[in-house]
PDB file of C-alpha atoms in Angstrom:
ATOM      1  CA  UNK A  30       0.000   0.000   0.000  1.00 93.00           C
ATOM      2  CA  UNK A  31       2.666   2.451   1.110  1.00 96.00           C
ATOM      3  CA  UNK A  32       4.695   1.882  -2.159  1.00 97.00           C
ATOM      4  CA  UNK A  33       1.755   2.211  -4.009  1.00 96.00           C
ATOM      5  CA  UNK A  34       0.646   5.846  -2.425  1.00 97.00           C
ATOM      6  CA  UNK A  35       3.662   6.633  -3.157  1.00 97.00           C
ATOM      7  CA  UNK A  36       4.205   5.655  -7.099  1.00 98.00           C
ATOM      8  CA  UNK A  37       0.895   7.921  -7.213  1.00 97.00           C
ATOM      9  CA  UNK A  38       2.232  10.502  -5.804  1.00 97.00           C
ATOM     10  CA  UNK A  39       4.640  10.660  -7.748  1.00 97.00           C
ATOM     11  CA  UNK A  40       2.656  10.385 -11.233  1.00 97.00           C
ATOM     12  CA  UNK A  41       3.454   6.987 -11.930  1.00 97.00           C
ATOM     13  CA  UNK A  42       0.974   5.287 -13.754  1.00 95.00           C
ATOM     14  CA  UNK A  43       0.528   2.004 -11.378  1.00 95.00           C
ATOM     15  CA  UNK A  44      -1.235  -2.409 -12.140  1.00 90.00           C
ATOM     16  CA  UNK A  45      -1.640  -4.172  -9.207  1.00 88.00           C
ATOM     17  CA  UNK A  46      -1.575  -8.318 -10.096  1.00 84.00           C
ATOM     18  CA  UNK A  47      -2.454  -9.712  -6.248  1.00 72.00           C
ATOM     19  CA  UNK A  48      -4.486 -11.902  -4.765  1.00 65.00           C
ATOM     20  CA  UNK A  49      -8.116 -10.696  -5.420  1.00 64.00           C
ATOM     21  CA  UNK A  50     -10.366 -10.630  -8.657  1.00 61.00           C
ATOM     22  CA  UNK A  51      -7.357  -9.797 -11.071  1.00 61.00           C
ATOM     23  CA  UNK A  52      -5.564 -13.005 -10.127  1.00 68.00           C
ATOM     24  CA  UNK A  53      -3.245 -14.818  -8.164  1.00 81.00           C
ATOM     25  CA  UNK A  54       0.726 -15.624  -8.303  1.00 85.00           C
ATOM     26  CA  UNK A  55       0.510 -19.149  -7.582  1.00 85.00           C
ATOM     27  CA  UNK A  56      -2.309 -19.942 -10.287  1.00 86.00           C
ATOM     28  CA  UNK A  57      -2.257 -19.948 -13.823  1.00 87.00           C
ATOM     29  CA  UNK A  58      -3.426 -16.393 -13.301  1.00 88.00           C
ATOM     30  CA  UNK A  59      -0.152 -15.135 -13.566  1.00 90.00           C
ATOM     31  CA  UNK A  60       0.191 -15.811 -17.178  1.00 91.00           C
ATOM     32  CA  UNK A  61      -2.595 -12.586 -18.085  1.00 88.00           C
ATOM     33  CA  UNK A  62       0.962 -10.970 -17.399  1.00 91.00           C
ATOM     34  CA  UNK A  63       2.433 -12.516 -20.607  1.00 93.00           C
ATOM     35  CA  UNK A  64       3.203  -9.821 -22.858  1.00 94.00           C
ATOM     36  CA  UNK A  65       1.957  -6.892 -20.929  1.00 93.00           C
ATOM     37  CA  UNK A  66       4.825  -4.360 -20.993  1.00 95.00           C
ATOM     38  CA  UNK A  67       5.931  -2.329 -18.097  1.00 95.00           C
ATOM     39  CA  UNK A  68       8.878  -0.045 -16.791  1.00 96.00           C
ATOM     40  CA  UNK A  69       8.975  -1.794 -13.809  1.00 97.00           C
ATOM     41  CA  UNK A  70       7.672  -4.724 -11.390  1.00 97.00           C
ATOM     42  CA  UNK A  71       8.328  -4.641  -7.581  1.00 97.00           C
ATOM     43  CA  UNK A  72       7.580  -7.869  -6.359  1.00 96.00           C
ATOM     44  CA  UNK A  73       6.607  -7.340  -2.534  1.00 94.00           C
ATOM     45  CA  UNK A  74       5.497 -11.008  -2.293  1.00 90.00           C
ATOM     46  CA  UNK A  75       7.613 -13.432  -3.270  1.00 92.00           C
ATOM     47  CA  UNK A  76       8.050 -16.386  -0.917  1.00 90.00           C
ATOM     48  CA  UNK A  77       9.976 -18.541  -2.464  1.00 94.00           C
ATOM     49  CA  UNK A  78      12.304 -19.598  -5.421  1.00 94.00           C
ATOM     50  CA  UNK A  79       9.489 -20.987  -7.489  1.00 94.00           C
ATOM     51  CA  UNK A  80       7.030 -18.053  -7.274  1.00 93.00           C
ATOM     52  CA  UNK A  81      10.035 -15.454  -8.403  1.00 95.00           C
ATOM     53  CA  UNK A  82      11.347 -18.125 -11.239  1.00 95.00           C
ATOM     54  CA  UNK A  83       7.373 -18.017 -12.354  1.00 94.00           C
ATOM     55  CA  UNK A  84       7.019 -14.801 -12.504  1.00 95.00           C
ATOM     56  CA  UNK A  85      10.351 -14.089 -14.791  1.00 96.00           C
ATOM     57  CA  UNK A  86       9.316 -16.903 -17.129  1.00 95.00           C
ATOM     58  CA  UNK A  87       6.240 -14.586 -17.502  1.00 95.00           C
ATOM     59  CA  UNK A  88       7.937 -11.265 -17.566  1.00 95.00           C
ATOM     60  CA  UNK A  89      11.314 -11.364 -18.896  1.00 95.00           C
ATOM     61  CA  UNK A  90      10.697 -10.295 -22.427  1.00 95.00           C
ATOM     62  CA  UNK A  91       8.652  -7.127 -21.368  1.00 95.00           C
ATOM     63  CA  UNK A  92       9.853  -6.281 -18.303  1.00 95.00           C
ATOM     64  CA  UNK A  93      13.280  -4.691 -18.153  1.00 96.00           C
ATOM     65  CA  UNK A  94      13.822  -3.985 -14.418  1.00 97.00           C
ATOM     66  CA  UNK A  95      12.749  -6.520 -11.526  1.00 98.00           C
ATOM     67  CA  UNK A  96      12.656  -4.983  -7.806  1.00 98.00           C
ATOM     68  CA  UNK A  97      12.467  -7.569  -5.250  1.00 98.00           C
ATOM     69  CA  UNK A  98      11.594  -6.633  -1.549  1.00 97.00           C
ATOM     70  CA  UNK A  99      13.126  -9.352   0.176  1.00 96.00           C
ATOM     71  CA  UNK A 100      14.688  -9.199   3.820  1.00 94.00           C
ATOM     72  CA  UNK A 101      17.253  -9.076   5.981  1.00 93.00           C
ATOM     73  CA  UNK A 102      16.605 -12.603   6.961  1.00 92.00           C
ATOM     74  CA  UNK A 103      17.683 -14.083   3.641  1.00 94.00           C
ATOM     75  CA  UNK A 104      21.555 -13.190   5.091  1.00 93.00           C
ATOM     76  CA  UNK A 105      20.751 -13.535   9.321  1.00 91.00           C
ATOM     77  CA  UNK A 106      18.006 -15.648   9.488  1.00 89.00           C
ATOM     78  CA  UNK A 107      18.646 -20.005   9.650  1.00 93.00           C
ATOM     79  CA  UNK A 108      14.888 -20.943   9.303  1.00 96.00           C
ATOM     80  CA  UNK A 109      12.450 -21.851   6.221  1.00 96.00           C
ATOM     81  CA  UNK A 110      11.594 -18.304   5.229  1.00 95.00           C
ATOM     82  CA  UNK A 111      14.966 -16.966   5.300  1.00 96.00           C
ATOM     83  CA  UNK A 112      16.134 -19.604   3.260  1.00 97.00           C
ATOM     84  CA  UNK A 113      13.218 -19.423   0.668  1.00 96.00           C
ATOM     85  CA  UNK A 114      13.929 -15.407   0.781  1.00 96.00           C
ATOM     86  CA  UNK A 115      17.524 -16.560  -0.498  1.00 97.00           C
ATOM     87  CA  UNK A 116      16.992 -18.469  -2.683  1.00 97.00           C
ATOM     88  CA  UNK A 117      14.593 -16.071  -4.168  1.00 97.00           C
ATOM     89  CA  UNK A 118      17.074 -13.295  -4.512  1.00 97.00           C
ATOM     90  CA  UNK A 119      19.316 -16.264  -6.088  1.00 97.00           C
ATOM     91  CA  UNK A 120      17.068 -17.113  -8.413  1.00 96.00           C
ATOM     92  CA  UNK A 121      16.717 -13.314  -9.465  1.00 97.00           C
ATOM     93  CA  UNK A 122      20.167 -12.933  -9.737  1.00 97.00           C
ATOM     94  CA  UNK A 123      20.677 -16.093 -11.854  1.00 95.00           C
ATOM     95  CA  UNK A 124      17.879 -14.891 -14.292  1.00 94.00           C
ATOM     96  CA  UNK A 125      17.386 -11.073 -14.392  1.00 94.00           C
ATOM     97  CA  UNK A 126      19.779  -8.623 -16.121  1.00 91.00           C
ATOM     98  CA  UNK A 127      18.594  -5.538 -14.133  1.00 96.00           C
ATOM     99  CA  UNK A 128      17.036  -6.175 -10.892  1.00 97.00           C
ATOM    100  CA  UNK A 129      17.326  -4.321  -7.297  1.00 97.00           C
ATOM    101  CA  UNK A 130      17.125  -6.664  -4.101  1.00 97.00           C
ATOM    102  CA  UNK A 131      16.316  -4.460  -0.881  1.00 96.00           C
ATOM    103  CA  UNK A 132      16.296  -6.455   2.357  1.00 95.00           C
ATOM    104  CA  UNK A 133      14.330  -4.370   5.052  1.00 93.00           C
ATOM    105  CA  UNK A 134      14.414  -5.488   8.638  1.00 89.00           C
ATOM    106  CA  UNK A 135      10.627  -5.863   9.496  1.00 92.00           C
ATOM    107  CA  UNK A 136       8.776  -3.268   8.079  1.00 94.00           C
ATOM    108  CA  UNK A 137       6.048  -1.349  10.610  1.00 95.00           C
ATOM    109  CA  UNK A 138       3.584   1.398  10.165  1.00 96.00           C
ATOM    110  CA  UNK A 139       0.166   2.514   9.371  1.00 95.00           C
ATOM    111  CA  UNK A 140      -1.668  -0.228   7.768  1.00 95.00           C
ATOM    112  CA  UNK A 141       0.067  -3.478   8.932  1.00 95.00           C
ATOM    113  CA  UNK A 142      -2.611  -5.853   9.982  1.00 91.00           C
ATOM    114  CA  UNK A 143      -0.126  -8.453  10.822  1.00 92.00           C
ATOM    115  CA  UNK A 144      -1.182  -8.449  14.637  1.00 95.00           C
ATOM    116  CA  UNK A 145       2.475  -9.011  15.194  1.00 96.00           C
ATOM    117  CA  UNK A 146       2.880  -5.493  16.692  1.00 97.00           C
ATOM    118  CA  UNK A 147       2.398  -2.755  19.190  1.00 97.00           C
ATOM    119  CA  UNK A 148       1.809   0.575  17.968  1.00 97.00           C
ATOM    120  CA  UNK A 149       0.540   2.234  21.120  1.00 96.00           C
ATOM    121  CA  UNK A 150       3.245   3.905  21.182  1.00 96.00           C
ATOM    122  CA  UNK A 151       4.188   5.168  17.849  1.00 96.00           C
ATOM    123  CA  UNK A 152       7.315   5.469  16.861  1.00 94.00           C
ATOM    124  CA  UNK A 153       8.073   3.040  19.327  1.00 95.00           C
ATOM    125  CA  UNK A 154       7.115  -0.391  18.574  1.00 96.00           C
ATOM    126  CA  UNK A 155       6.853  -3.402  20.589  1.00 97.00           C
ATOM    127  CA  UNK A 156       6.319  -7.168  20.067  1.00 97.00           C
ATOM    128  CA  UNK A 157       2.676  -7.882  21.139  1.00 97.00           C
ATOM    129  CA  UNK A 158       1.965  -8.247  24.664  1.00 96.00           C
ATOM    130  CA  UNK A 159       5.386  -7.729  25.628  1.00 97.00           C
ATOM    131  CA  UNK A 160       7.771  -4.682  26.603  1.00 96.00           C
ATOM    132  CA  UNK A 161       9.992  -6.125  24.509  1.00 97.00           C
ATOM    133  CA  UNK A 162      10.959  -3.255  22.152  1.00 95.00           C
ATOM    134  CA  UNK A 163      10.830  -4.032  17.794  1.00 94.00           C
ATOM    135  CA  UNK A 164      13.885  -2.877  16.121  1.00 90.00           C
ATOM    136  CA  UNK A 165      12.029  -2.193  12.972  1.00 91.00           C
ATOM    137  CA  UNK A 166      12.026   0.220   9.884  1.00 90.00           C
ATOM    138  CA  UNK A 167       9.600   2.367   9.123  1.00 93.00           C
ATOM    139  CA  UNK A 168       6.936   1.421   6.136  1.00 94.00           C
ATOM    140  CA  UNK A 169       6.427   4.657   4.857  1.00 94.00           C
ATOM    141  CA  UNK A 170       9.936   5.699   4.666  1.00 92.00           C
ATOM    142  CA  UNK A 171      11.148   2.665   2.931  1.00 93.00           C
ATOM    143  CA  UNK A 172       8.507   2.859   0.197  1.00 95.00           C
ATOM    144  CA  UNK A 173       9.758   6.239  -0.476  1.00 95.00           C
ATOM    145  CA  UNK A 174      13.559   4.943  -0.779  1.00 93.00           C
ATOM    146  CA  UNK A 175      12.059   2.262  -2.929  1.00 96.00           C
ATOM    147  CA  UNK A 176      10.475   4.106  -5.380  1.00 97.00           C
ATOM    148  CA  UNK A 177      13.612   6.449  -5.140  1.00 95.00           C
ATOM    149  CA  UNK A 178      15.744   3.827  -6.403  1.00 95.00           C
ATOM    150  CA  UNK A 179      13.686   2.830  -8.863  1.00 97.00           C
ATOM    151  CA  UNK A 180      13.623   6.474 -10.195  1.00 97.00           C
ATOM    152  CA  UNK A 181      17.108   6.537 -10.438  1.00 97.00           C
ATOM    153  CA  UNK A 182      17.342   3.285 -12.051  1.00 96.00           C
ATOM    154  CA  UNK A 183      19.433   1.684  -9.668  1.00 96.00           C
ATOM    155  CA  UNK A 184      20.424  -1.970  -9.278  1.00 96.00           C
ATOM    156  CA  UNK A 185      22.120  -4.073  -6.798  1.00 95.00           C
ATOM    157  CA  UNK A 186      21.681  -4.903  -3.546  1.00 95.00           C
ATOM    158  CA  UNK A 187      20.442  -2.869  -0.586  1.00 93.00           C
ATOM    159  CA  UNK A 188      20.400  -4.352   3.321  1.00 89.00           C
ATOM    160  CA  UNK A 189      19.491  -2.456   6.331  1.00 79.00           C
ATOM    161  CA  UNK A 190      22.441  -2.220   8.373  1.00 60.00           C
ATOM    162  CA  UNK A 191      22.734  -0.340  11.706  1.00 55.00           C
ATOM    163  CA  UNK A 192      19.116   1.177  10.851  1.00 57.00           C
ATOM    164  CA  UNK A 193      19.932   2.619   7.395  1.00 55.00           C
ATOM    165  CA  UNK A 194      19.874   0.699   3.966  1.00 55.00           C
ATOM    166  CA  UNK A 195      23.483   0.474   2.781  1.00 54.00           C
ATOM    167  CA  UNK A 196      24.430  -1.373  -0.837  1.00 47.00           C
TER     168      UNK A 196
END
């Protein structure tokens, strides 16, 4: 949502392909991307290896620049998502000429119905029903560096180190 307000805001002209009545990745809905031709995808969803190699079987001839929001876990973490986040960006990097990987620590802010957080006291954060503080970074100003990026065409990879994204 946040990188979408923000794409608007900006006068991009924006397509949404998620899960509701356009379609979903992990169906054969994700062909109706076949031949569509855009700047740009950011790809704030992929899970896993197969879901990113899908999508750039679909894309690759129309698509010229891949943005993957990935995380921090795919180079800290040791458990199932932070090795399907890895081998996601692998895949990507195996594949894609021009691609961007940015690896946010968890991302909080207005509109995250996770339940995973307090926000009661904003910009604090804590884990629910704890004291224990989140060391997080913000939604809304990570979109922003996001779509910054991708304005300035950049590539490579960006990981959030010592509360600032660093390539």
């Amino acid at each position: 949502k946040h990188i979408v307000s923000e794409l608007e805001e900006r006068n991009h002209s924006v397509v949404l392909f998620n899960r509701s009545t356009f379609g979903d990745r992990n169906t054969d809905d994700i062909q109706k991307l076949k031949g569509k031709k855009f700047d740009c995808v950011i790809d704030v969803c992929g899970y896993t290896s197969n879901q990113v190699s899908t999508l750039i079987d679909v894309i690759y001839d129309t698509i010229p620049y891949y943005i993957f929001i990935s995380s921090t876990a795919a180079i800290l973490g040791s458990d199932k998502y932070s090795f399907d986040k890895k081998e996601s960006e692998e895949e990507l990097i195996g594949k894609y000429d021009k691609y961007l990987i940015m690896r946010p620590y968890y991302l909080c802010g207005e509109f995250d119905y996770t339940n995973r957080f307090d926000y009661s006291e904003w910009p604090k954060v804590y884990w629910k029903n704890t004291e224990v503080e989140v060391d997080y970074d913000d939604v809304s100003l990570f979109s922003k560096k996001v779509v910054e990026l991708m304005e300035d065409n950049q590539t490579g990879i960006y990981t959030r180190i010592n509360n600032r994204l660093d390539i």
